[in-house]
Short mmCIF file of C-alpha atoms and ligand atoms in Angstrom, two decimals:
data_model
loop_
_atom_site.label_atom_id
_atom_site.label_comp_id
_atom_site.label_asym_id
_atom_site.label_seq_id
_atom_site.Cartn_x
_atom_site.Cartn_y
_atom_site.Cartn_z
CA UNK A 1 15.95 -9.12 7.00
CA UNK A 2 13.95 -12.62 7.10
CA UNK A 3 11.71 -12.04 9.53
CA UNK A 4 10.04 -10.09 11.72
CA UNK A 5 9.07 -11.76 15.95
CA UNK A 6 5.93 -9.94 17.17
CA UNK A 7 4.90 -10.05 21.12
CA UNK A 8 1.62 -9.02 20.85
CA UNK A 9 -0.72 -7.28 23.24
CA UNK A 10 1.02 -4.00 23.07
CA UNK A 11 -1.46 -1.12 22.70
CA UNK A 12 0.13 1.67 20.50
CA UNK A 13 0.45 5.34 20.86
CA UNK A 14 2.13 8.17 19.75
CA UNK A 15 3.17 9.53 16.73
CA UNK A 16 3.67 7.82 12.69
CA UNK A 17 4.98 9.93 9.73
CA UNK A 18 3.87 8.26 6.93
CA UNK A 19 6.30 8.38 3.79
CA UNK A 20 5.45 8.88 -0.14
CA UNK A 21 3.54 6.71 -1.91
CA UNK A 22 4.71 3.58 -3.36
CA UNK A 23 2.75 3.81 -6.42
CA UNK A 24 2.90 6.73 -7.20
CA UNK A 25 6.81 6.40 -6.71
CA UNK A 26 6.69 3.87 -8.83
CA UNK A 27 5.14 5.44 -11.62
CA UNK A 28 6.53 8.53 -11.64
CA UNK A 29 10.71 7.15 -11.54
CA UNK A 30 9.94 5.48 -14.88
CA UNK A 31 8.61 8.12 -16.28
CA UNK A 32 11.23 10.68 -15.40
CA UNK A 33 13.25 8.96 -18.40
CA UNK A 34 11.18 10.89 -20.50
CA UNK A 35 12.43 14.23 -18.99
CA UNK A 36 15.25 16.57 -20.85
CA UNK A 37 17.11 17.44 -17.40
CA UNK A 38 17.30 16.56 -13.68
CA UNK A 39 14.08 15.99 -12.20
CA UNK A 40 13.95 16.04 -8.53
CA UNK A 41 11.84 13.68 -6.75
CA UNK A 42 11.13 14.50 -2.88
CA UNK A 43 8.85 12.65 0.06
CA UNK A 44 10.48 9.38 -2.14
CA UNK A 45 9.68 6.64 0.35
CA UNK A 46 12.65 3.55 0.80
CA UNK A 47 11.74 0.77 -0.24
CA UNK A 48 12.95 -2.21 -2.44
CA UNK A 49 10.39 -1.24 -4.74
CA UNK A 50 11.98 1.88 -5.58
CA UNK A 51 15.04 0.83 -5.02
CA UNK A 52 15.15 -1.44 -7.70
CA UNK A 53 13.63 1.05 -10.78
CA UNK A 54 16.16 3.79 -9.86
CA UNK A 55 18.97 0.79 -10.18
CA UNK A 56 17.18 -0.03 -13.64
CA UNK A 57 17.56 3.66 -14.90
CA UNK A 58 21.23 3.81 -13.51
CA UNK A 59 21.73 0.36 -15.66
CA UNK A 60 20.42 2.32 -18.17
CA UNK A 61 22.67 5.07 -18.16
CA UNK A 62 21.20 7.65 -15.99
CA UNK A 63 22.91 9.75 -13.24
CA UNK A 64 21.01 9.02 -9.81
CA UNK A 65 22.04 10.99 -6.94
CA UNK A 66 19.88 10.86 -3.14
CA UNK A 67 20.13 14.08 -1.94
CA UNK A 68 18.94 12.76 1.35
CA UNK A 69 17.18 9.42 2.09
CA UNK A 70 14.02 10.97 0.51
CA UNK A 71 15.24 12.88 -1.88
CA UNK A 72 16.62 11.96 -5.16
CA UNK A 73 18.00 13.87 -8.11
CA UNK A 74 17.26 11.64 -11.63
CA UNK A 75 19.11 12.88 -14.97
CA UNK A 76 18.18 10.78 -17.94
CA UNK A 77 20.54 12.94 -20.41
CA UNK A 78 22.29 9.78 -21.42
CA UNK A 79 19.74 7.04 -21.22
CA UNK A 80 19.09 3.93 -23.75
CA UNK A 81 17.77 0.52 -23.94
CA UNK A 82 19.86 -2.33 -22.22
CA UNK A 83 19.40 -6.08 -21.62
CA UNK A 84 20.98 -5.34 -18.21
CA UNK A 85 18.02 -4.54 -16.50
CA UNK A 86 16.24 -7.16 -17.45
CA UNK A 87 16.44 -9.33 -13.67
CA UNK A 88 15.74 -6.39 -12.11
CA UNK A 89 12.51 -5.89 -14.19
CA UNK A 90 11.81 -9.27 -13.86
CA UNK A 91 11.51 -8.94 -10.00
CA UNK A 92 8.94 -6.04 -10.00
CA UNK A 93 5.56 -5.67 -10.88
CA UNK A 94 5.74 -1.76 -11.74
CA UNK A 95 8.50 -2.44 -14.26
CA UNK A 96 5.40 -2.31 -17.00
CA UNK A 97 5.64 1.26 -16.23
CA UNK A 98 9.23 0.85 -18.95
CA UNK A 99 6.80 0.08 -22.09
CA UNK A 100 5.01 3.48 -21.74
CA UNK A 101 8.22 5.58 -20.87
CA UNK A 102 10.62 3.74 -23.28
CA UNK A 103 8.06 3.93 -26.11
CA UNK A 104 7.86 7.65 -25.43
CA UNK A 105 11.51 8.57 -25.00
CA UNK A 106 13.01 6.21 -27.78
CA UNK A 107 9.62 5.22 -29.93
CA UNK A 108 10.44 2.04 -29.08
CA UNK A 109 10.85 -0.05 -25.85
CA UNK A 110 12.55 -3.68 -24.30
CA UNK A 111 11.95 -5.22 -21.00
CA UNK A 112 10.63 -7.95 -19.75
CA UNK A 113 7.02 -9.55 -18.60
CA UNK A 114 6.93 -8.02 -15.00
CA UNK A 115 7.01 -10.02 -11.86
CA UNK A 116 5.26 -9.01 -8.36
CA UNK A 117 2.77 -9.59 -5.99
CA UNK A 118 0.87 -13.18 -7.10
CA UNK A 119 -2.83 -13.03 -6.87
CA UNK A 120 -4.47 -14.96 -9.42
CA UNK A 121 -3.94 -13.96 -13.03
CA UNK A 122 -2.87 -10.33 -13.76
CA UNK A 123 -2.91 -9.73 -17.27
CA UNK A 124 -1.51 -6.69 -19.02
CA UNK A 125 -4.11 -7.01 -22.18
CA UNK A 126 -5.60 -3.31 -21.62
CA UNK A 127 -1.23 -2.22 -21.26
CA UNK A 128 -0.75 -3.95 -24.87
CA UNK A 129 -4.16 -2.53 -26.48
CA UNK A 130 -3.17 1.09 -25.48
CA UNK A 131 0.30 1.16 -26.58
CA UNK A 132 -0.99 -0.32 -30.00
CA UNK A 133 -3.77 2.46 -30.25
CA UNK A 134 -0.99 4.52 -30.03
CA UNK A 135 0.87 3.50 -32.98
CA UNK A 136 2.97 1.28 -31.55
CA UNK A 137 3.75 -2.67 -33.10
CA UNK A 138 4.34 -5.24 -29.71
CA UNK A 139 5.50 -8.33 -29.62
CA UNK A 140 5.57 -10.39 -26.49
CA UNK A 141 7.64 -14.10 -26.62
CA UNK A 142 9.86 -15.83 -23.86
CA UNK A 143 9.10 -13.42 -21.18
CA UNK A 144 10.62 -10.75 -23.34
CA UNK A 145 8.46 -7.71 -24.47
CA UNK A 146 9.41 -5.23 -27.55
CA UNK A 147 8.10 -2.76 -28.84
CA UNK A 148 8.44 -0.14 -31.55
CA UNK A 149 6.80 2.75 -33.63
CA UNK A 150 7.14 3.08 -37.27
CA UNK A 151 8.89 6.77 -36.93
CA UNK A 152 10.35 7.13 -33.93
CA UNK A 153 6.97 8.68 -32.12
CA UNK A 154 3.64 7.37 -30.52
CA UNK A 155 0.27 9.20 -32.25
CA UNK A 156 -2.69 10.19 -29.86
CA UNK A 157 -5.64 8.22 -30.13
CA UNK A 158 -9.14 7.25 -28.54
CA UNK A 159 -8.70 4.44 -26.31
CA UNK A 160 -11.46 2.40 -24.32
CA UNK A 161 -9.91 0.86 -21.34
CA UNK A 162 -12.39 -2.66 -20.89
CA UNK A 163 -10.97 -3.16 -17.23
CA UNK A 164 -11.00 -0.21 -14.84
CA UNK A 165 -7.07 -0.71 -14.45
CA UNK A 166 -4.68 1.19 -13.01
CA UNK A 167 -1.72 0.05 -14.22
CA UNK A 168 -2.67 0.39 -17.91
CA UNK A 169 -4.19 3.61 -17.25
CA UNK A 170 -0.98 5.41 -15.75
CA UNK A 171 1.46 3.42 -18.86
CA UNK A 172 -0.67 5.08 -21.48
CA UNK A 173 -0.69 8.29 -19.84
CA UNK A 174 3.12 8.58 -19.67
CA UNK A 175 3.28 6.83 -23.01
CA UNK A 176 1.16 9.62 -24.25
CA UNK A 177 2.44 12.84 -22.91
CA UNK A 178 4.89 13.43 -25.91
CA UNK A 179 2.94 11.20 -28.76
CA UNK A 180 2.29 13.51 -31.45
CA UNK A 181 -1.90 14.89 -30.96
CA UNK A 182 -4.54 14.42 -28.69
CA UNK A 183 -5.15 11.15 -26.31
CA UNK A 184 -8.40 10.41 -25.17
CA UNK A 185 -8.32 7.61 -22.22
CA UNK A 186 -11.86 6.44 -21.38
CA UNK A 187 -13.27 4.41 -18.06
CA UNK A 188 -9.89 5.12 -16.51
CA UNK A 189 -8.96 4.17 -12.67
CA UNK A 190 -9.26 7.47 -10.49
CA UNK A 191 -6.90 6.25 -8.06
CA UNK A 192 -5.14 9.25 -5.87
CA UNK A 193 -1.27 7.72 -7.84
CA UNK A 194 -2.85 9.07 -11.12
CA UNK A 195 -3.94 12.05 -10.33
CA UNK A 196 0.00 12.33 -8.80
CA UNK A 197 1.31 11.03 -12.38
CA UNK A 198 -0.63 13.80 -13.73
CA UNK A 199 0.46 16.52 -11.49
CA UNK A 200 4.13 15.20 -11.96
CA UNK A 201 4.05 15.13 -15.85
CA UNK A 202 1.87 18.46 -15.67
CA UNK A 203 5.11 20.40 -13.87
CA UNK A 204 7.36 18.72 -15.97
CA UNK A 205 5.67 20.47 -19.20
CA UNK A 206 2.78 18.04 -20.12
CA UNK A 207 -0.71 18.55 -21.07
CA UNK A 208 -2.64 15.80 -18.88
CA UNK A 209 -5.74 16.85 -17.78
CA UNK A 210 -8.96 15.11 -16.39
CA UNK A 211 -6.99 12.89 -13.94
CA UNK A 212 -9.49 11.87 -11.18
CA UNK A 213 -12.37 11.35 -13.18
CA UNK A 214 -13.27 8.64 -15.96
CA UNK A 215 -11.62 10.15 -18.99
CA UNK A 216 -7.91 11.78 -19.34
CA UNK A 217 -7.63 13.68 -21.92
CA UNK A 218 -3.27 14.11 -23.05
CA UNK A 219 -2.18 16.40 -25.49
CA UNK A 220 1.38 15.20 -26.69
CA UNK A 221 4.09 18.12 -26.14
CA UNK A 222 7.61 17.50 -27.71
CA UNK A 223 9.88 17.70 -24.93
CA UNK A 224 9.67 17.64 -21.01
CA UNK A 225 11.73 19.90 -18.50
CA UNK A 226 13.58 19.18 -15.41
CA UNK A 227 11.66 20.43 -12.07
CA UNK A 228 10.86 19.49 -8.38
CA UNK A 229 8.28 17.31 -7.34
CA UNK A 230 7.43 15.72 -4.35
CA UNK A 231 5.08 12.56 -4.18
CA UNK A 232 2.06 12.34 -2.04
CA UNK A 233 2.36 10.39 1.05
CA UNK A 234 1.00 6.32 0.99
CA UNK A 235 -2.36 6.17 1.11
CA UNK A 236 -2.02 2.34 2.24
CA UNK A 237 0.95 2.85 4.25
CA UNK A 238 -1.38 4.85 6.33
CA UNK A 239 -4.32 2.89 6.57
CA UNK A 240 -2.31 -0.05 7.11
CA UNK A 241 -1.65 1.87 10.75
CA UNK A 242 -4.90 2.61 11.22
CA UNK A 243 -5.42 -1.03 11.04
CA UNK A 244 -2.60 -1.56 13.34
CA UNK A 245 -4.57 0.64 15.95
CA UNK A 246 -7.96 -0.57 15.69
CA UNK A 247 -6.53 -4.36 15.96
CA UNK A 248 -4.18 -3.33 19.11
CA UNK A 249 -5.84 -0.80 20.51
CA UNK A 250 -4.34 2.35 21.89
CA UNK A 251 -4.60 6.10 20.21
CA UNK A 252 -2.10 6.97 17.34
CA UNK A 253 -1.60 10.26 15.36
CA UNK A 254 -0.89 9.39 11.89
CA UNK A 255 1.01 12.42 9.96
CA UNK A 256 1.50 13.60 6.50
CA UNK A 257 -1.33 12.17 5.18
CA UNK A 258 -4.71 13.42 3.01
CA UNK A 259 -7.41 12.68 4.82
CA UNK A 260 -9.30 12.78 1.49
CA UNK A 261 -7.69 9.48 0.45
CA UNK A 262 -8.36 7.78 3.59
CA UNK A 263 -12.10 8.49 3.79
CA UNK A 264 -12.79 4.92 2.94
CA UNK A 265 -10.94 3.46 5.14
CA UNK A 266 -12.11 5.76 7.91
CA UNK A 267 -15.45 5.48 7.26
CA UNK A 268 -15.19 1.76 7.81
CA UNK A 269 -13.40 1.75 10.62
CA UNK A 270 -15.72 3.96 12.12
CA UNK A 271 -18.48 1.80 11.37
CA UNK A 272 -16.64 -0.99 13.29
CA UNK A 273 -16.61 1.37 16.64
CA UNK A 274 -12.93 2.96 16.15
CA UNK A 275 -12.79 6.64 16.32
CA UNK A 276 -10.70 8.82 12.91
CA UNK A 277 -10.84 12.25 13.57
CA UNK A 278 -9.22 14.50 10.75
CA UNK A 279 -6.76 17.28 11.84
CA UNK A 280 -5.33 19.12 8.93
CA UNK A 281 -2.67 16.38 7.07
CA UNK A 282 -3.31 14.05 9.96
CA UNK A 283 -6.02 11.45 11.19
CA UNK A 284 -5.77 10.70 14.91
CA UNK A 285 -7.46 6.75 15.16
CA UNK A 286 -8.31 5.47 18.63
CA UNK A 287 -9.32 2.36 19.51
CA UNK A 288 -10.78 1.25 23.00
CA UNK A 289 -13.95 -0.40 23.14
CA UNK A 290 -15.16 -3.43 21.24
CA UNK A 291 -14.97 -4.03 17.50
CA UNK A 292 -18.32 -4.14 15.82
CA UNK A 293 -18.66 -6.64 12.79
CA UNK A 294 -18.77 -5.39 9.07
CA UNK A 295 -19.21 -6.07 5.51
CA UNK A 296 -16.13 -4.73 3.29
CA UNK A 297 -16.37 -4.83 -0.84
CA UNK A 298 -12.97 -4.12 -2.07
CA UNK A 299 -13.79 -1.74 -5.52
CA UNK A 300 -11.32 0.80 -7.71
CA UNK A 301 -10.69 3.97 -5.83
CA UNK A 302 -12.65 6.16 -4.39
CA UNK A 303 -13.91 2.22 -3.20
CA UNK A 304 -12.61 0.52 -0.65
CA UNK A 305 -9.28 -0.15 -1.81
CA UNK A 306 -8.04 -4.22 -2.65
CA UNK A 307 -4.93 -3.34 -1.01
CA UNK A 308 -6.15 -2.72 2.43
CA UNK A 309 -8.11 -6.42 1.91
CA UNK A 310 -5.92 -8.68 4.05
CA UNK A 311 -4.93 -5.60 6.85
CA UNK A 312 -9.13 -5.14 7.05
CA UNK A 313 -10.05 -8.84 7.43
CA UNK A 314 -7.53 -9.17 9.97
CA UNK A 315 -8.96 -6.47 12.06
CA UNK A 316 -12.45 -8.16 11.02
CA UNK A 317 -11.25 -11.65 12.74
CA UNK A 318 -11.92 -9.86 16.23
CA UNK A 319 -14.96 -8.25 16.09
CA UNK A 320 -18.03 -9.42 17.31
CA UNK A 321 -20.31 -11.17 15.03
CA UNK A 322 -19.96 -12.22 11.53
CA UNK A 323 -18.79 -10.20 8.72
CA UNK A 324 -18.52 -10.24 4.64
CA UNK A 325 -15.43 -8.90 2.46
CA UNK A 326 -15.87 -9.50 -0.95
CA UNK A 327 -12.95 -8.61 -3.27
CA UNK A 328 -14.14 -6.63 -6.18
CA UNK A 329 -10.61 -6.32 -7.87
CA UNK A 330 -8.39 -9.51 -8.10
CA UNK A 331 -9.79 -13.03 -8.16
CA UNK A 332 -7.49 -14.85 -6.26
CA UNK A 333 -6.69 -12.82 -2.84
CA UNK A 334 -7.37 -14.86 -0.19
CA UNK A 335 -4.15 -16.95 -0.03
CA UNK A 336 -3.03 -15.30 2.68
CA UNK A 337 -6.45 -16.57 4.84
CA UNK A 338 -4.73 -19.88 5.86
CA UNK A 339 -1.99 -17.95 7.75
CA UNK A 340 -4.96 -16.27 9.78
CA UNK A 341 -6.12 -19.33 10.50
CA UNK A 342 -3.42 -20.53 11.80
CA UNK A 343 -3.45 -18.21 14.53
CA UNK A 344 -6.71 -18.71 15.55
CA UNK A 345 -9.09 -17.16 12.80
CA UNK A 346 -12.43 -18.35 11.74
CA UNK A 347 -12.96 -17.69 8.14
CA UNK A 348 -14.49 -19.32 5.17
CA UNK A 349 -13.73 -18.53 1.48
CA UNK A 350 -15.43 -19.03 -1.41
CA UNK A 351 -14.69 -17.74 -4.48
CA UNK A 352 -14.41 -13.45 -3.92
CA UNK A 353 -16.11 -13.77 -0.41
CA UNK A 354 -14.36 -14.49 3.04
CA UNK A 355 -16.91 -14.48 5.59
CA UNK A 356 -15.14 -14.00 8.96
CA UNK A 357 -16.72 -15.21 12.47
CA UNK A 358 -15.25 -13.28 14.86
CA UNK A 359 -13.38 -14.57 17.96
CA UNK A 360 -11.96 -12.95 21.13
CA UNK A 361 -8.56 -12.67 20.57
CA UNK A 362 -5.78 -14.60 17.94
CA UNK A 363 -3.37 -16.46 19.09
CA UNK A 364 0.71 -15.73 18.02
CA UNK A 365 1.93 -18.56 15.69
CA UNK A 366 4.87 -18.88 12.80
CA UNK A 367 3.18 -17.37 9.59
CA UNK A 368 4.24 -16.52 6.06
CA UNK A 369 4.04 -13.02 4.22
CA UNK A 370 2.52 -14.33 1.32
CA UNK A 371 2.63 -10.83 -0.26
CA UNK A 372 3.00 -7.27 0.33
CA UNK A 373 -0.45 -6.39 1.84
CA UNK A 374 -0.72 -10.01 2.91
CA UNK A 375 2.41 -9.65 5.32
CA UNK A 376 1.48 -6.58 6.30
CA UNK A 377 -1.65 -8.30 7.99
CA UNK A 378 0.36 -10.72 9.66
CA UNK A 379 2.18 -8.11 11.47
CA UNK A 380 -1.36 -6.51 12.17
CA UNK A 381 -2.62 -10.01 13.49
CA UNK A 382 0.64 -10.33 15.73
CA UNK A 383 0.16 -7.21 17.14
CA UNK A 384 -2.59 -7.83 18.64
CA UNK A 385 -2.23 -11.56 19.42
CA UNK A 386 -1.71 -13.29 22.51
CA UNK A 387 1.95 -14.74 22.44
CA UNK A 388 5.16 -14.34 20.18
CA UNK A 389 4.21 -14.32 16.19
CA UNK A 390 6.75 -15.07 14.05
CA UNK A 391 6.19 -13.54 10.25
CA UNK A 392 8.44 -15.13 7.81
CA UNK A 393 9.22 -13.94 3.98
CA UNK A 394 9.19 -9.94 5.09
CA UNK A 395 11.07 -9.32 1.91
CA UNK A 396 7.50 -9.15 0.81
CA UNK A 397 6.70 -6.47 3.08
CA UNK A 398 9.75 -4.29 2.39
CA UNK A 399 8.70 -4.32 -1.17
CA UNK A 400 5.86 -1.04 0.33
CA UNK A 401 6.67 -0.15 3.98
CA UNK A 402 9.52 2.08 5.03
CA UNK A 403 10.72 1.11 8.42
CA UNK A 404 8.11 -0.86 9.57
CA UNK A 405 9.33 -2.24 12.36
CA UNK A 406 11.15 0.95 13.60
CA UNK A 407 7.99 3.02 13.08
CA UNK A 408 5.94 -0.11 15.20
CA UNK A 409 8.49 0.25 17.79
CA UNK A 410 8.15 3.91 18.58
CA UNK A 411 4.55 3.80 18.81
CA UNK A 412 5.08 0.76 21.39
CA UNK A 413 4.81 -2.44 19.62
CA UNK A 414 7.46 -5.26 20.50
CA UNK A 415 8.50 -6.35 17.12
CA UNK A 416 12.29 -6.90 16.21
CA UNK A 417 13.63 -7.96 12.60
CA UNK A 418 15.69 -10.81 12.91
CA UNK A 419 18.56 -11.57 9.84
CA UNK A 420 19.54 -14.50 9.24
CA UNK A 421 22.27 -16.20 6.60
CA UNK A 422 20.37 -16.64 3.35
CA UNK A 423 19.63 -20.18 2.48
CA UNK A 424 19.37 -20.76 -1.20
CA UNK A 425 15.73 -20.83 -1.20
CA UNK A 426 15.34 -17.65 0.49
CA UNK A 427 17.99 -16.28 -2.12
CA UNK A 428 15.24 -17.34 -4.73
CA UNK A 429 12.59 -15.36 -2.91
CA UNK A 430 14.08 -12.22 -2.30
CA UNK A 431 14.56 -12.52 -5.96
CA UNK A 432 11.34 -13.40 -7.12
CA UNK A 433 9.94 -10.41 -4.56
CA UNK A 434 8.20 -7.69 -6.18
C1 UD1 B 1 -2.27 -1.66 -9.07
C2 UD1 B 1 -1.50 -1.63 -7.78
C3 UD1 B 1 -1.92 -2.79 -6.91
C4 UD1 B 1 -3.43 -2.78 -6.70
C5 UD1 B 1 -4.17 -2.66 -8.02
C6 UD1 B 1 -5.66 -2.43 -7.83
C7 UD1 B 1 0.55 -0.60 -8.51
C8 UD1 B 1 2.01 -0.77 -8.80
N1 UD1 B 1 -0.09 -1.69 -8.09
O1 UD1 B 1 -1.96 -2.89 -9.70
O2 UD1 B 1 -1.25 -2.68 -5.67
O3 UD1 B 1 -3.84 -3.96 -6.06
O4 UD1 B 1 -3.66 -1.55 -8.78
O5 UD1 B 1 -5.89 -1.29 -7.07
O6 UD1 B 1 0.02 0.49 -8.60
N2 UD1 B 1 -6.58 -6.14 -15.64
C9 UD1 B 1 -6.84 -6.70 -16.88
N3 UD1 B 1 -6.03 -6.34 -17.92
C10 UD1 B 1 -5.00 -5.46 -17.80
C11 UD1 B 1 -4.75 -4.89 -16.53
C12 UD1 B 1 -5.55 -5.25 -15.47
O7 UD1 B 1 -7.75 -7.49 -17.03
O8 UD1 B 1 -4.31 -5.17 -18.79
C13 UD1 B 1 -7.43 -6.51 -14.49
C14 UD1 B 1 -6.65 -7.20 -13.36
O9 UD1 B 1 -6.57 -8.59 -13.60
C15 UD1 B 1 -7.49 -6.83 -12.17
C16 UD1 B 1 -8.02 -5.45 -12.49
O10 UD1 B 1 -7.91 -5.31 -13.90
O11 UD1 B 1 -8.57 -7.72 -12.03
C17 UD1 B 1 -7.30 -4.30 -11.84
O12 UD1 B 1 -5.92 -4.38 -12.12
P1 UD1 B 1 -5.00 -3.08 -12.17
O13 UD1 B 1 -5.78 -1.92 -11.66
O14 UD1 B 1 -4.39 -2.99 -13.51
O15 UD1 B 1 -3.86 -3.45 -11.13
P2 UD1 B 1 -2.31 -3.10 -11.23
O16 UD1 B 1 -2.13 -1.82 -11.94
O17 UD1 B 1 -1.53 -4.28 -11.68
#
């Protein structure tokens, strides 16, 4: 699907079930190659993300089976290294999640530099220094990334992450649940995906504990088992709906959530005059006064998180007054500011700040996803603009969100997906996605 063609204006109400969380999803399918048996994933949300890491363990040699759409049944009996998967890791930003699983299944690993979401520079430096703590010799040339042990097995060690990152936090923990001894991960991320990682690897037979706080402490077990597991449910998916509702108005109930992992979000949209009321795995968000102005600092979980950044400036673009979001994560992620402007928006960047002067209402225009959390503020922004947006590239934004536009539609929104015969440069795209 190319691209999505929003009437705006449309209040929303009823009823969104939010589906499992892409990165948690994302960590957790790369890391069931490390299990001895069939591990069974549930609440697995569909999307291209996932997609396209169960394809790279079937290249592999593992048996993948969807039990039903959310369900999946992964058996990594017969798995080993191939140069088959290497487009497919190419496209994906989580596919770093292969050097921490491959090292720990085989004691050595071969993939590629992952692709993804481009904002600014996103180097895996913290990745490389914990595998090589670990006992592990990388080499990284052409885009191509191996790496091996001298025996056949990672050794725990004491590793110092510089960056609060969660990427190289979650690859050392999976690398580490079956090196031989004790790993010690300091001034880790405490994002709500780790904590899943460690629950996963935890029922599978590992010894992960401290997950949520600053330092994980792994003790390296020989062998994992087969099990169930299901994921939690998207903590951005979610409050990328509560955006939707305090842009568009109306009163949505948002299902299968944790509140717990929405506080920040709430708590800011509160703030801006939107009501969040908690009921049990739910959060009912209603919208129908004016927007107050606020100032947002994006910061590693339990902050405000970087990927609700574009979705909360959006929302920020009509309320009154003038508000600050400063992005405390990546350094470049503001790209997606000229699309809001093209619909009407009144922002200024410079360097990590946007400062947003809000108007009455945006206007529909044709705008680009220029990423994943990036597209899914233009469909916030044509939600609730005046006249027909048109949001091109939604590859992008199938990358994270299940059914967008069918869970949109049954909560009122007139959006439609429109396909259209892929040119060659949209071929490119939807292979550079990820
Ligand atoms: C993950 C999320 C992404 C989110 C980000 C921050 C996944 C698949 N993606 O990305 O959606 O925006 O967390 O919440 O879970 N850094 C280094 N060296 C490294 C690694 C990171 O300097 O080796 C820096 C990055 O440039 C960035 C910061 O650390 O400034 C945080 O990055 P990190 O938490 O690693 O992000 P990802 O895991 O790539």
């Amino acid at each position: 699907m190319d691209k999505y063609i929003i009437k705006g204006g449309n209040q929303l109400f009823g009823e969104v079930e939010i589906s499992g969380a892409k990165n948690a999803a994302v960590a957790i399918i790369p890391a069931a190659m490390m299990v001895d048996g069939v591990v069974r994933l549930e609440n697995l949300p569909q999307i291209s993300d996932t997609d396209k890491l169960l394809q790279i363990l079937e290249l592999m040699g593992a048996q993948v089976r969807m039990v039903n759409p959310s369900t999946v049944d992964i058996d990594c009996s017969h798995v080993s290294l191939s140069n088959k998967i290497f487009s497919l890791t190419r496209s994906i930003r989580a596919s770093y999640y292969l050097i921490g699983a491959m090292l720990g299944r085989f004691g050595k690993a071969k993939t590629t530099m992952p692709g993804g979401c481009n904002f600014g520079v996103r180097p895996i430096d913290q990745h490389v220094k914990g595998m090589k703590a670990l006992g592990a010799s990388i080499s990284i040339g052409r885009g191509l990334i191996n790496a091996e042990t001298r025996d056949g097995r990672l050794r725990g060690a004491r590793i110092y992450l510089d960056k609060v990152s969660v990427g190289a936090t979650i690859n050392i923990m999976i690398a580490a649940a079956m090196a031989e001894g004790l790993t010690v991960i300091e001034n880790v991320a405490r994002e709500p995906h780790i904590v899943d990682l460690a629950n996963f690897l935890n029922s599978m037979g590992a010894d992960v504990r401290g997950a949520g706080t600053d330092v994980i402490k792994i003790r390296g077990v020989r062998s994992l088992h087969g099990g169930t597991y299901a994921l939690i449910p998207d903590q951005i998916e979610a409050g990328t709906y509560m955006t939707a509702v305090a842009a568009a108005g109306g009163e949505v109930r948002i299902n299968n959530v944790i509140p717990r992992h929405l506080e920040c979000i709430s708590a800011k949209l509160r703030e801006m005059g939107v009501t969040v009321e908690e009921q049990g795995d739910a959060v009912i968000v209603r919208r129908d006064g004016p927007l107050e102005r606020a100032n947002v600092k994006t910061q590693p979980y339990p902050g405000f998180p970087t990927d609700m950044q574009p979705q909360i400036t959006t929302v920020l673009c009509m309320a009154q007054g003038t508000s600050v979001v400063t992005e405390g994560v990546w350094d470049n992620r503001y790209k997606y500011v000229n699309e809001l402007r093209k619909m009407g928006a009144e922002i200024t960047v410079s360097g990590k700040t946007a400062i947003i002067e809000g108007v009455n209402h945006l206007v529909g225009a044709p705008v680009a996803a220029c990423d994943l959390r990036a597209g899914a503020a233009m469909v916030v922004a044509g939600l609730c603009a005046e006249g027909t947006t048109v949001v091109e590239d939604v590859v992008y934004i199938e990358r994270g969100y299940q059914d967008i536009v069918g869970k949109l539609r049954a909560l009122g929104a007139d959006i439609v997906a429109v396909t259209e015969p892929d040119e060659p440069e949209q071929e490119r795209r939807r292979e550079n996605a990820g």
